Tab-separated table of C-alpha atoms in Angstrom:
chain	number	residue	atom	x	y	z
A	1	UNK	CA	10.607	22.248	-19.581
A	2	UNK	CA	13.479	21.891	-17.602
A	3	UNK	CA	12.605	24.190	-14.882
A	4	UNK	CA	9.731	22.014	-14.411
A	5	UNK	CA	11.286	18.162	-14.100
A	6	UNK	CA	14.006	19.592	-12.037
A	7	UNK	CA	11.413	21.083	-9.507
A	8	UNK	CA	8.950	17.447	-9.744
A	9	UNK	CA	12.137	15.194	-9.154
A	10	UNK	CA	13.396	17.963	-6.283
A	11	UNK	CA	9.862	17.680	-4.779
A	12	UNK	CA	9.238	16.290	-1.035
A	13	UNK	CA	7.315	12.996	-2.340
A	14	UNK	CA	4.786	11.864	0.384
A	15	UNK	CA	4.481	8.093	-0.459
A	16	UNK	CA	0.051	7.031	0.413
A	17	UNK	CA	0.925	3.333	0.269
A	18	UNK	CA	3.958	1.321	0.749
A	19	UNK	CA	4.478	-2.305	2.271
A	20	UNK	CA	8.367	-1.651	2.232
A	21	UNK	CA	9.670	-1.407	6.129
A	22	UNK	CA	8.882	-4.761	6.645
A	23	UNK	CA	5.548	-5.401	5.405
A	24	UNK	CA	2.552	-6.452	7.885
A	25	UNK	CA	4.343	-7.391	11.096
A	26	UNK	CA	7.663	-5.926	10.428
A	27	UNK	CA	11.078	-7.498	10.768
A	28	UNK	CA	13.457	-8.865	12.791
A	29	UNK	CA	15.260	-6.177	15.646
A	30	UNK	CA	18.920	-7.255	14.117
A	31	UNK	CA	17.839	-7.015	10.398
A	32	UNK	CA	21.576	-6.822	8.876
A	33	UNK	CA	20.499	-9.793	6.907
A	34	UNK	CA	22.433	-11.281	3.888
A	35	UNK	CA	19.448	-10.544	1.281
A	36	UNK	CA	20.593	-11.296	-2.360
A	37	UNK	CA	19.711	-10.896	-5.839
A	38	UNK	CA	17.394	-13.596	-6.191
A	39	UNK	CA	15.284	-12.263	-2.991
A	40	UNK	CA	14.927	-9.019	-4.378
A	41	UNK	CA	13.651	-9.927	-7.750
A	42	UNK	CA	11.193	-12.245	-6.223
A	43	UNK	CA	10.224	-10.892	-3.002
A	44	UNK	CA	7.163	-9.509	-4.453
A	45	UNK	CA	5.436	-9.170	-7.613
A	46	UNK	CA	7.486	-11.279	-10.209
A	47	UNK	CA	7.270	-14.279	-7.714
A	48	UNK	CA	2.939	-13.293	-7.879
A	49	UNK	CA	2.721	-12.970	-11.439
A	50	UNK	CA	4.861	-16.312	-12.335
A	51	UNK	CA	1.812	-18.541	-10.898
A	52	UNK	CA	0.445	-17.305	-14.557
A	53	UNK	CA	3.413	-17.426	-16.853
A	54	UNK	CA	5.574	-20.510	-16.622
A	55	UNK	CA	4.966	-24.372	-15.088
A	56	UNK	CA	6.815	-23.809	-12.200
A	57	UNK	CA	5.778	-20.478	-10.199
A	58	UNK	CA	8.369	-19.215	-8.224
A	59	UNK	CA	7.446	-19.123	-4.337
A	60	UNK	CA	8.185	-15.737	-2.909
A	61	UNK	CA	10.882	-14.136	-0.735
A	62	UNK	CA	10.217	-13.447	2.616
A	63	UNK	CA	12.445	-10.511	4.383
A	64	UNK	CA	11.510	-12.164	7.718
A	65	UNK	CA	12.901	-15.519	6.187
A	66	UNK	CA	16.129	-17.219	5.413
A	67	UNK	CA	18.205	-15.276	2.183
A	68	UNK	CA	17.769	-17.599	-0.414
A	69	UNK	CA	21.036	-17.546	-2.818
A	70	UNK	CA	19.108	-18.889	-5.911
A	71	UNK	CA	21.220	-18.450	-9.344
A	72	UNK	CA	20.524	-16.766	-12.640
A	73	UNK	CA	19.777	-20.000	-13.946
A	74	UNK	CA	16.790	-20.701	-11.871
A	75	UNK	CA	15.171	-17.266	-13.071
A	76	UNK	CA	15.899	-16.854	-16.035
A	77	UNK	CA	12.527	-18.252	-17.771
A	78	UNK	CA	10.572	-15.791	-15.468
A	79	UNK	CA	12.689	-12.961	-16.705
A	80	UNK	CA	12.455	-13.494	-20.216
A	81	UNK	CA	9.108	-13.276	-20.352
A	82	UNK	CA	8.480	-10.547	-17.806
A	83	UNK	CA	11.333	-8.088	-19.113
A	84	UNK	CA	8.466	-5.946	-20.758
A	85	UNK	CA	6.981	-5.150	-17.346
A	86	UNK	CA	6.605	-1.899	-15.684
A	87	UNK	CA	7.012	-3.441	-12.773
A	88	UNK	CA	10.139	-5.337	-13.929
A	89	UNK	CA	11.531	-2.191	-15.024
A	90	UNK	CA	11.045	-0.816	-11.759
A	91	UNK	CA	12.859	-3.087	-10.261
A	92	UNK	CA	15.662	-3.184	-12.706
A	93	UNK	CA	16.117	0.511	-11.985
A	94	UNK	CA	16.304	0.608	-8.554
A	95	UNK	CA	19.056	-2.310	-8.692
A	96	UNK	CA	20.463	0.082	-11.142
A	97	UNK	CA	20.342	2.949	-9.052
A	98	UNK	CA	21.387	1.529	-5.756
A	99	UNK	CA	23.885	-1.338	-7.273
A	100	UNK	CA	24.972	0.093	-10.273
A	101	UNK	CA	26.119	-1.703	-13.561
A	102	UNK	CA	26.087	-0.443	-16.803
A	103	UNK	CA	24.568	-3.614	-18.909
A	104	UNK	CA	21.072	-2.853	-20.465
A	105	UNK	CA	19.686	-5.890	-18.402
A	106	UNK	CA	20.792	-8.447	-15.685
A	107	UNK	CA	21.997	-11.009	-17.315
A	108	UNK	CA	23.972	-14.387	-16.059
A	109	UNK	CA	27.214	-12.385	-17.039
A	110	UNK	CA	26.386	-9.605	-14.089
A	111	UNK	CA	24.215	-11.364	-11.733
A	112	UNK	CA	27.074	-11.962	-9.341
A	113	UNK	CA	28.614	-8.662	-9.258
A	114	UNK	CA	24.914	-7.572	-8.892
A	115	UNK	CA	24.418	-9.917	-6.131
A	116	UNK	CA	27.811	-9.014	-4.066
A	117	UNK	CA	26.402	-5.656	-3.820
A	118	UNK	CA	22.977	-6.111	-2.763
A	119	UNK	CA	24.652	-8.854	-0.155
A	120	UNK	CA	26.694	-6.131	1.357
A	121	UNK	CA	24.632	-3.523	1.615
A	122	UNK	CA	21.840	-5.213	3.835
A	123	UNK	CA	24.530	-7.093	5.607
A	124	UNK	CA	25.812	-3.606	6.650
A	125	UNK	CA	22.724	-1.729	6.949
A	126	UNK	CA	20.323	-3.952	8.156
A	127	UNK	CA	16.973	-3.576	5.985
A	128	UNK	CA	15.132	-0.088	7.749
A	129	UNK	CA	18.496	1.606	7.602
A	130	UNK	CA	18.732	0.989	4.215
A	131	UNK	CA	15.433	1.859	3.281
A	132	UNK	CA	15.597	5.120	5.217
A	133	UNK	CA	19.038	6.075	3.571
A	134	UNK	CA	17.098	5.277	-0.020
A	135	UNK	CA	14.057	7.745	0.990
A	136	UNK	CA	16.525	10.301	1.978
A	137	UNK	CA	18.203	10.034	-1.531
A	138	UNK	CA	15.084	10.414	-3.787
A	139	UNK	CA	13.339	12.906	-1.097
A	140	UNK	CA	10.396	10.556	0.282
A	141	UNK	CA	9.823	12.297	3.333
A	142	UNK	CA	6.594	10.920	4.728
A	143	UNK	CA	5.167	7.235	3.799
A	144	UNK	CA	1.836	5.481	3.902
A	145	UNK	CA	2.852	2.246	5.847
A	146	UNK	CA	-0.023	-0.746	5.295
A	147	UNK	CA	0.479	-2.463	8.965
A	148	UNK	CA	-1.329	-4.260	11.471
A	149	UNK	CA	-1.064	-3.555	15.385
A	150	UNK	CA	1.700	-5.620	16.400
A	151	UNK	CA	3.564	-4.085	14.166
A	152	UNK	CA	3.199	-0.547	16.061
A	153	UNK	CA	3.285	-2.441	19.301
A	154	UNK	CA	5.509	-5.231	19.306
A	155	UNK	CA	7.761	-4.691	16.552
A	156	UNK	CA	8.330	-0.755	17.128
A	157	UNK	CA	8.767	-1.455	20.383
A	158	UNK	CA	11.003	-4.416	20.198
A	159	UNK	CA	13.240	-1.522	18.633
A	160	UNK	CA	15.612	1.133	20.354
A	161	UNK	CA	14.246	4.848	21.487
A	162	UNK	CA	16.273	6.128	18.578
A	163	UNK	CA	15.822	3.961	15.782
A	164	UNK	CA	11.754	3.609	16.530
A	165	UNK	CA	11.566	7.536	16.406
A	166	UNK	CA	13.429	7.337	12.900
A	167	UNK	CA	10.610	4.757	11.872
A	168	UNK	CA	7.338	6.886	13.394
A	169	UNK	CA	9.169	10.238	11.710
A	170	UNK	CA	9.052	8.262	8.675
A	171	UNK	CA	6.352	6.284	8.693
A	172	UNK	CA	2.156	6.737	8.574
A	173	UNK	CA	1.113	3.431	10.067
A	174	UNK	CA	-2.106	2.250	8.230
A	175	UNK	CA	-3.875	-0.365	10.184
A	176	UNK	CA	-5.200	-3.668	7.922
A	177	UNK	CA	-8.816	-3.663	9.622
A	178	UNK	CA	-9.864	-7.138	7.703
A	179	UNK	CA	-8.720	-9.545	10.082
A	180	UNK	CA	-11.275	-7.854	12.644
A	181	UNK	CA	-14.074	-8.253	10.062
A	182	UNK	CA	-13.174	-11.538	9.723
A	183	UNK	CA	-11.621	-11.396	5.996
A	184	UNK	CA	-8.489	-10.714	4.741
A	185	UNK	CA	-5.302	-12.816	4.390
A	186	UNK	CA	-3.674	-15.327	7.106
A	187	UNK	CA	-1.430	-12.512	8.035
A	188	UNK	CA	-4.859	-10.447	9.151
A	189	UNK	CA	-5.913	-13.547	10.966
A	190	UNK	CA	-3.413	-13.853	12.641
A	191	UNK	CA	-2.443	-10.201	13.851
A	192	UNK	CA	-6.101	-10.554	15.480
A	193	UNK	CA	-5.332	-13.054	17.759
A	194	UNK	CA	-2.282	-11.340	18.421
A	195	UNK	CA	-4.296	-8.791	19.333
A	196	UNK	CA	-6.189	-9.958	21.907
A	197	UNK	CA	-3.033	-10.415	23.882
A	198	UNK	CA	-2.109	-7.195	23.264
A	199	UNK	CA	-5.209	-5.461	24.527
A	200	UNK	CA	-5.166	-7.714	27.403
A	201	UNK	CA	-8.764	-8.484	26.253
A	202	UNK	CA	-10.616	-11.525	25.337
A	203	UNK	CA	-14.123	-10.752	24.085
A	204	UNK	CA	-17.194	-13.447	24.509
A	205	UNK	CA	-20.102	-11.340	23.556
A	206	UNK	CA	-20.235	-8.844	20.258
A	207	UNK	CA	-20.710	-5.881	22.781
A	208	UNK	CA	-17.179	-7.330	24.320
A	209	UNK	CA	-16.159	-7.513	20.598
A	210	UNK	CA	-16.847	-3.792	19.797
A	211	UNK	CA	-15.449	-2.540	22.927
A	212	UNK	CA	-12.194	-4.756	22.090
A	213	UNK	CA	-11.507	-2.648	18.532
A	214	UNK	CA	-12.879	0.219	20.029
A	215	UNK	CA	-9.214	-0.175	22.539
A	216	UNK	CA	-7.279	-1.604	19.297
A	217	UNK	CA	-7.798	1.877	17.522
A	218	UNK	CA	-7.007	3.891	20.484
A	219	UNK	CA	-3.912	1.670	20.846
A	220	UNK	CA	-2.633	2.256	17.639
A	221	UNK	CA	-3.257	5.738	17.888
A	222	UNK	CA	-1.134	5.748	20.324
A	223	UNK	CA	1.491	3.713	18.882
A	224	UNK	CA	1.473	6.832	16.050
A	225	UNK	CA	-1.233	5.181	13.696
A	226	UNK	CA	-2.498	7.720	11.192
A	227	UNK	CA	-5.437	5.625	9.210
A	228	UNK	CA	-7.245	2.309	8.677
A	229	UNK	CA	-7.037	0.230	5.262
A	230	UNK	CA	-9.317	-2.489	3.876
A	231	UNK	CA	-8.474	-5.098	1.529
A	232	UNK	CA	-11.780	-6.675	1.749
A	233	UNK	CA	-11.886	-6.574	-2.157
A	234	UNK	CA	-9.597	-9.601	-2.823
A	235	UNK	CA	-11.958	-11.780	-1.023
A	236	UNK	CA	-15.492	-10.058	-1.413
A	237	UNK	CA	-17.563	-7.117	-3.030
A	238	UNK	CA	-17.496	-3.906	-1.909
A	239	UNK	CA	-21.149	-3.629	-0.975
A	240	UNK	CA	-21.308	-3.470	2.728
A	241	UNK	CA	-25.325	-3.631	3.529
A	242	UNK	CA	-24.819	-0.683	6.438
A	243	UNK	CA	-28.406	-1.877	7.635
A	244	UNK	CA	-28.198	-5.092	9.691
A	245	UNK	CA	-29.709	-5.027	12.987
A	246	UNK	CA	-27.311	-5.374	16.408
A	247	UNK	CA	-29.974	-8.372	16.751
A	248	UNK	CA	-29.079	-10.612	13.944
A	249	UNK	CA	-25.309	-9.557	14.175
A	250	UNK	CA	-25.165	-10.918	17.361
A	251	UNK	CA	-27.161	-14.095	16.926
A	252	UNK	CA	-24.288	-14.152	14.395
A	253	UNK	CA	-21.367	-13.617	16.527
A	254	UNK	CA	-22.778	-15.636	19.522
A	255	UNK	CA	-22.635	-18.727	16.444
A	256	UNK	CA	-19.206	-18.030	15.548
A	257	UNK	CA	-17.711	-16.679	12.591
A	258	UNK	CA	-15.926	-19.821	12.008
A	259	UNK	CA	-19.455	-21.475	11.873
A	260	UNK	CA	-21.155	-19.205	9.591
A	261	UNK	CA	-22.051	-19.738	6.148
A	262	UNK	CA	-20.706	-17.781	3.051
A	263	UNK	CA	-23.334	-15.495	2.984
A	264	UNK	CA	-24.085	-15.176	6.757
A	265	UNK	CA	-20.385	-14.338	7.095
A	266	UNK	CA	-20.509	-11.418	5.300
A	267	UNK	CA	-23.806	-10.156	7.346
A	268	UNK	CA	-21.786	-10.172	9.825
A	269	UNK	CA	-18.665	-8.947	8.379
A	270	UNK	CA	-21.356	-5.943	7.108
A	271	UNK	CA	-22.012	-4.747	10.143
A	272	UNK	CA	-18.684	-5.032	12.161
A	273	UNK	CA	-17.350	-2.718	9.390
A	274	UNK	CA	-19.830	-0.405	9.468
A	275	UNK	CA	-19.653	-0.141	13.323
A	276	UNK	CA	-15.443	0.321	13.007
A	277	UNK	CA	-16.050	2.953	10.568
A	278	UNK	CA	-17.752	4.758	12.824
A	279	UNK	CA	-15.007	4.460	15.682
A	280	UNK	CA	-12.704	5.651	12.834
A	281	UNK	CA	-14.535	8.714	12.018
A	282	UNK	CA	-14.698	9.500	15.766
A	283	UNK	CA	-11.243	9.008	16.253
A	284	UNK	CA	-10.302	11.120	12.683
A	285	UNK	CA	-8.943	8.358	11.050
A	286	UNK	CA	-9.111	8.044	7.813
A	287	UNK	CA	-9.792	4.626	5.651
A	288	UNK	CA	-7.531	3.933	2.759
A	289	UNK	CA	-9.374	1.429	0.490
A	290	UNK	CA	-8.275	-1.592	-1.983
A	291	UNK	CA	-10.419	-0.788	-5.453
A	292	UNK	CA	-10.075	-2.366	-8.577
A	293	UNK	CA	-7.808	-4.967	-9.126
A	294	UNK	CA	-9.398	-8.004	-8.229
A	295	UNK	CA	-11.071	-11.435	-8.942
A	296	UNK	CA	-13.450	-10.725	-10.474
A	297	UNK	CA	-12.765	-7.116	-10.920
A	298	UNK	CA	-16.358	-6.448	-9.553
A	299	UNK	CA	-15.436	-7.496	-6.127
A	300	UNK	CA	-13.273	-4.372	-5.904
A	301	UNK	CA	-15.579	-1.675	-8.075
A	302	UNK	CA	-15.182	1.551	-6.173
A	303	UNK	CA	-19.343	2.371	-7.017
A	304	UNK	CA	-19.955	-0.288	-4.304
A	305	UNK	CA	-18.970	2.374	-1.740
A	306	UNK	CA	-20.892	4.543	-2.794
A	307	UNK	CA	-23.580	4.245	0.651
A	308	UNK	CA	-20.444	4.590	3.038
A	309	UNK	CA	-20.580	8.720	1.097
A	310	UNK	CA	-24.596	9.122	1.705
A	311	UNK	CA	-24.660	7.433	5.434
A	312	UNK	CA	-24.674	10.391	8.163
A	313	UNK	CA	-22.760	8.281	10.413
A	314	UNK	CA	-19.890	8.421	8.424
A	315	UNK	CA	-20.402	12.098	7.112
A	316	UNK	CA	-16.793	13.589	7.498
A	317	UNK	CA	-14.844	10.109	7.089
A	318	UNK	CA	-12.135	10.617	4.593
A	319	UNK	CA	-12.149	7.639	1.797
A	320	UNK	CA	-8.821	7.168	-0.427
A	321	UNK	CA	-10.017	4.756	-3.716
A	322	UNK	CA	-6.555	2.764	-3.480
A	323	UNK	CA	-5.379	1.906	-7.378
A	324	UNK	CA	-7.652	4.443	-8.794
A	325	UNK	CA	-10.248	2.068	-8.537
A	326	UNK	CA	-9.044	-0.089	-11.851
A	327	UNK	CA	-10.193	-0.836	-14.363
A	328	UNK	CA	-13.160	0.894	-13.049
A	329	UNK	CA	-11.322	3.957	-12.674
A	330	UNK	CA	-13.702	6.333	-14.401
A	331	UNK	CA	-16.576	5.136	-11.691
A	332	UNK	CA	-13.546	6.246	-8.962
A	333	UNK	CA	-13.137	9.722	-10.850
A	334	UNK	CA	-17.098	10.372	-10.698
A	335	UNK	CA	-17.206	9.563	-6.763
A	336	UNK	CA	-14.210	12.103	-6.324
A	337	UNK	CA	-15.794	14.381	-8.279
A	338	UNK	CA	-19.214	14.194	-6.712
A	339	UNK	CA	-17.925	13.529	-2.539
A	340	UNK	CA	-15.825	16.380	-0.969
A	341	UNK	CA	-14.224	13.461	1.164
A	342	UNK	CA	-13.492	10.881	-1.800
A	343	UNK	CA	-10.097	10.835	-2.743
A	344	UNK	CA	-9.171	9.500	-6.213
A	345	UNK	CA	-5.518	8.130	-5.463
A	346	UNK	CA	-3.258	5.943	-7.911
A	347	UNK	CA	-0.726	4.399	-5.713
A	348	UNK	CA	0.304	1.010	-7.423
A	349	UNK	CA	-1.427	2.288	-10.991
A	350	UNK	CA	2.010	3.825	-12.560
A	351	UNK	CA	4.054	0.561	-11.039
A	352	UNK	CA	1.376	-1.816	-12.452
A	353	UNK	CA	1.747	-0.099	-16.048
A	354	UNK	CA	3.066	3.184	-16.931
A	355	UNK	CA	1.571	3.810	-19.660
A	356	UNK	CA	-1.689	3.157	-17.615
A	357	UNK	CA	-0.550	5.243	-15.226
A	358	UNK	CA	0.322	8.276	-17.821
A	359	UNK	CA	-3.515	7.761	-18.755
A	360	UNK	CA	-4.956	7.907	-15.634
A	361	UNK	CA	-2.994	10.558	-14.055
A	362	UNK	CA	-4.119	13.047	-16.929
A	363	UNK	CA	-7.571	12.155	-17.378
A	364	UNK	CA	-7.509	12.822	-13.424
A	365	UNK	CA	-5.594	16.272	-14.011
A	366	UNK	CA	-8.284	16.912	-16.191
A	367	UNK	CA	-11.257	16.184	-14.697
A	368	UNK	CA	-10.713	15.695	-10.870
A	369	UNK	CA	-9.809	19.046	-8.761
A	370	UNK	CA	-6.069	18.406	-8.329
A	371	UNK	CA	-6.724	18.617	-3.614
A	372	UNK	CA	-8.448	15.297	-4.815
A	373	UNK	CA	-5.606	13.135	-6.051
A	374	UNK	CA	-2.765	11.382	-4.431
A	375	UNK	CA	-0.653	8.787	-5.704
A	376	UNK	CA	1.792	6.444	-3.993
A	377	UNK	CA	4.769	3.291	-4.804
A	378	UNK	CA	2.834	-0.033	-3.036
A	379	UNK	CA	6.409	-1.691	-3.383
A	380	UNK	CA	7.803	-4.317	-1.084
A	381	UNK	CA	11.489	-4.157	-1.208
A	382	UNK	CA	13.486	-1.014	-0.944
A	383	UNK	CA	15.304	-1.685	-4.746
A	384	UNK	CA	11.741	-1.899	-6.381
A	385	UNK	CA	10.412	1.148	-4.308
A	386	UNK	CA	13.852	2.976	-5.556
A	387	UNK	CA	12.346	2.638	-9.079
A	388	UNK	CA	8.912	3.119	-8.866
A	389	UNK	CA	9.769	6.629	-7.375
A	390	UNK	CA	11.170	7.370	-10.021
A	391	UNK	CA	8.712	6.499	-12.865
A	392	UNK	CA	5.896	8.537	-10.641
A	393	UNK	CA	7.839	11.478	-10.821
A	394	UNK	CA	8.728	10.874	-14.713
A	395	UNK	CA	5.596	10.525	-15.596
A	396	UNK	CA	4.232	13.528	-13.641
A	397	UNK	CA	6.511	15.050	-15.139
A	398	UNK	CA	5.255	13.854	-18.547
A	399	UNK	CA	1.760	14.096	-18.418
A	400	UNK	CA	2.026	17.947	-17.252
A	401	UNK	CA	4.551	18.880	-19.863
A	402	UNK	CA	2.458	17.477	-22.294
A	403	UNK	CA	-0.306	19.683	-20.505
A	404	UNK	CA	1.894	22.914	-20.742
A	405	UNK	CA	2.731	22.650	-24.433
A	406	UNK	CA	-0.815	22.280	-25.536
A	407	UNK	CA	-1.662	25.173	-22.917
A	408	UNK	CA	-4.140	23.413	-21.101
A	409	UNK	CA	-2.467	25.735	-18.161
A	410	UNK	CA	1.034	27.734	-17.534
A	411	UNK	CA	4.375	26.194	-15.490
A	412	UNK	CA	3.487	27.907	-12.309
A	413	UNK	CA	0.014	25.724	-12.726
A	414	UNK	CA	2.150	23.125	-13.611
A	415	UNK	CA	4.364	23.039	-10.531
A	416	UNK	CA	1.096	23.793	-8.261
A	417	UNK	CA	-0.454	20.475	-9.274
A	418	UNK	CA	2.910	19.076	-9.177
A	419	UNK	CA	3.347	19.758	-5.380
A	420	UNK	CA	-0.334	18.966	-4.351
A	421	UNK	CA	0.036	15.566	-5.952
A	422	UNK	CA	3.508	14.433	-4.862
A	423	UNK	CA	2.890	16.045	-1.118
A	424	UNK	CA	0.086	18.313	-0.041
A	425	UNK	CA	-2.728	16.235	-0.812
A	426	UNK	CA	-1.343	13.574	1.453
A	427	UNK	CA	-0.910	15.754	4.406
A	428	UNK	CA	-4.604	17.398	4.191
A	429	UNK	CA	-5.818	13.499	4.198
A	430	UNK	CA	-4.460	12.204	6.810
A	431	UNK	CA	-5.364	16.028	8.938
């Protein structure tokens, strides 16, 4: 089989979802900033998951903050009990990979030779050049970037004519549409009122409202935005009632969404969705969605979308199940079986757990046709993206050699399923 690893790890790789060049709003213009050890290793999901694990979580890194130079000692008991961790090992093997040391782990006896060399390299790079150098090394070529519209407006253009082109060649801009339904985290909230300055538009009525994200999609399209992502799972269901009358939502609006109850909210929140959808489809962008992983896990059950497939006013939108809708990921295989424009994608699912992610990938080999699955990193620092690339493409690699041996199909199958999944599925999605 070694015809067939050394064509999956030689593959173009077109990463569907990644917060790594800069995350939401992007970062500073001069980004050669100091970042160490300790930032890396809790810039994103170690610092999450300690909330559950020991008494005193560890608050998270921010690349648009100050480099915090925190010591072994002070993560140690987070290690220790998060060394088993995919997503640990990730991260471990893209320090390994792009800071090299030969020790099985980081321990107290490395962590300063570890840290010199992290220190240096984004002093000298600066933070995009170093993530583009890493994408160039383990041939990511195109990349799903979950954004908001200040970050293709202000930020991109806060940058010079020849570094912004390197970002928009890279990049796929996804734009975060929850802050303009009135969910989502601060960071949505807050990129809508940014908004409104950016449009040059204050709205007072819901028609003004609907006109104004009518001109913040055609703005991002022209900023080079390829998509439009929800995250509305982490804060409610699914279920978007596609029914409520311009009447009520505008009795709703004229209140205030800051006025509204719980359940009114989301009446209104049902309808502004619906009605952005629709600009979406017009406009041939498609929606990336957050399934699965929630709390509760029902909030995020990709069967809740279900009327967004059977609505004529959204025939033709492209839907991506983000996270393979987990752990309702059989519901997410039956939709992509079922709706020519569901896509059954498992970006996050092999970083989360890879043996999960060897699971999931063949069942979907197996019972999914292979146009309908794509697969991405959802990392948020370049060292951690280093490593999830490469457990995707090991475990590609895995699941289809596995598949080849039992001849469930032949090599040239192999590599054909190999290349729709790591690259041609991604382009016909966002087309």
């Amino acid at each position: 089989m070694k015809e067939l690893k050394k064509f999956i790890d030689s593959h173009p790789f077109f990463d569907m979802h990644s917060h790594t060049a800069g995350f939401d709003l992007g970062g500073p213009v001069n980004d050669k900033i100091p970042r160490t050890l300790y930032d890396i290793l809790t810039n994103d999901y170690l610092a999450y998951i300690s909330s559950s694990c020991v008494d005193l979580p560890v608050p998270p890194s921010k690349f648009n903050g100050t480099p915090r130079s925190g010591k072994y000692s002070g993560i140690k008991e987070l290690l220790n009990k998060c060394r088993g961790l995919t997503t640990y090992k990730a991260i471990r093997e893209g320090i390994r990979d792009l800071h090299p040391f030969t020790e099985k782990d980081i321990t107290e006896e490395n962590w300063n030779k570890i840290n010199r060399s992290i220190i240096k390299a984004y002093s000298t790079y600066g933070e995009r050049e170093w993530h583009t150098m890493a994408c160039k090394t383990i041939k990511v070529v195109k990349q799903v970037h979950i954004a908001t519209l200040p970050y293709v407006t202000t930020h991109l253009d806060s940058l010079d004519d020849e570094e912004k082109k390197k970002q928009l060649d890279l990049l796929c801009p996804s734009l975060v549409i929850d802050g303009y339904i009135f969910t989502g985290f601060q960071v949505q909230h807050q990129a809508r009122e940014m908004s409104y300055k950016i449009i040059g538009y204050t709205p007072k009525t819901l028609s003004d409202y609907l006109i104004f994200c009518e001109r913040v999609l055609d703005t991002f399209i022209q900023h080079g935005g390829k998509s439009i992502k929800l995250l509305a799972a982490y804060f409610r269901p699914l279920k978007f009632d596609l029914n409520v009358s311009e009447k009520r939502a505008k009795l709703l609006f004229k209140i205030g969404p800051a006025n509204l109850s719980e359940s009114a909210l989301r009446v209104l929140q049902d309808f502004l969705l619906y009605k952005i959808l629709i600009m979406a489809k017009n406009r041939k962008l498609p929606l990336i969605v957050h399934t699965g992983y929630s709390v509760p896990s029902e909030h995020g059950n990709p069967e809740n979308l279900e009327n967004l497939f059977k609505d004529s006013n959204l025939s033709g939108l492209k839907i991506s199940l983000a996270h393979a809708g987990w752990p309702n990921e059989g519901k997410a295989m039956i939709m992509a079986r079922t709706y020519r424009n569901c896509y059954f994608d498992l970006s996050w699912n092999v970083l989360l757990s890879e043996s999960l992610g060897y699971r999931i990938l063949s069942e979907a080999i197996d019972m999914i046709p292979v146009n309908k699955i794509l697969i991405g990193t959802d990392c948020g620092n370049v060292e951690c993206f280093v490593g999830t690339v490469k457990i995707i493409r090991q475990t590609l690699y895995n699941v289809l050699a596995e598949k080849v041996s039992k001849g469930s199909f032949d090599l040239d199958t192999a590599k054909d399923i190999a290349s729709a999944i790591l690259y041609n599925n991604a382009v016909e999605f966002h087309q």
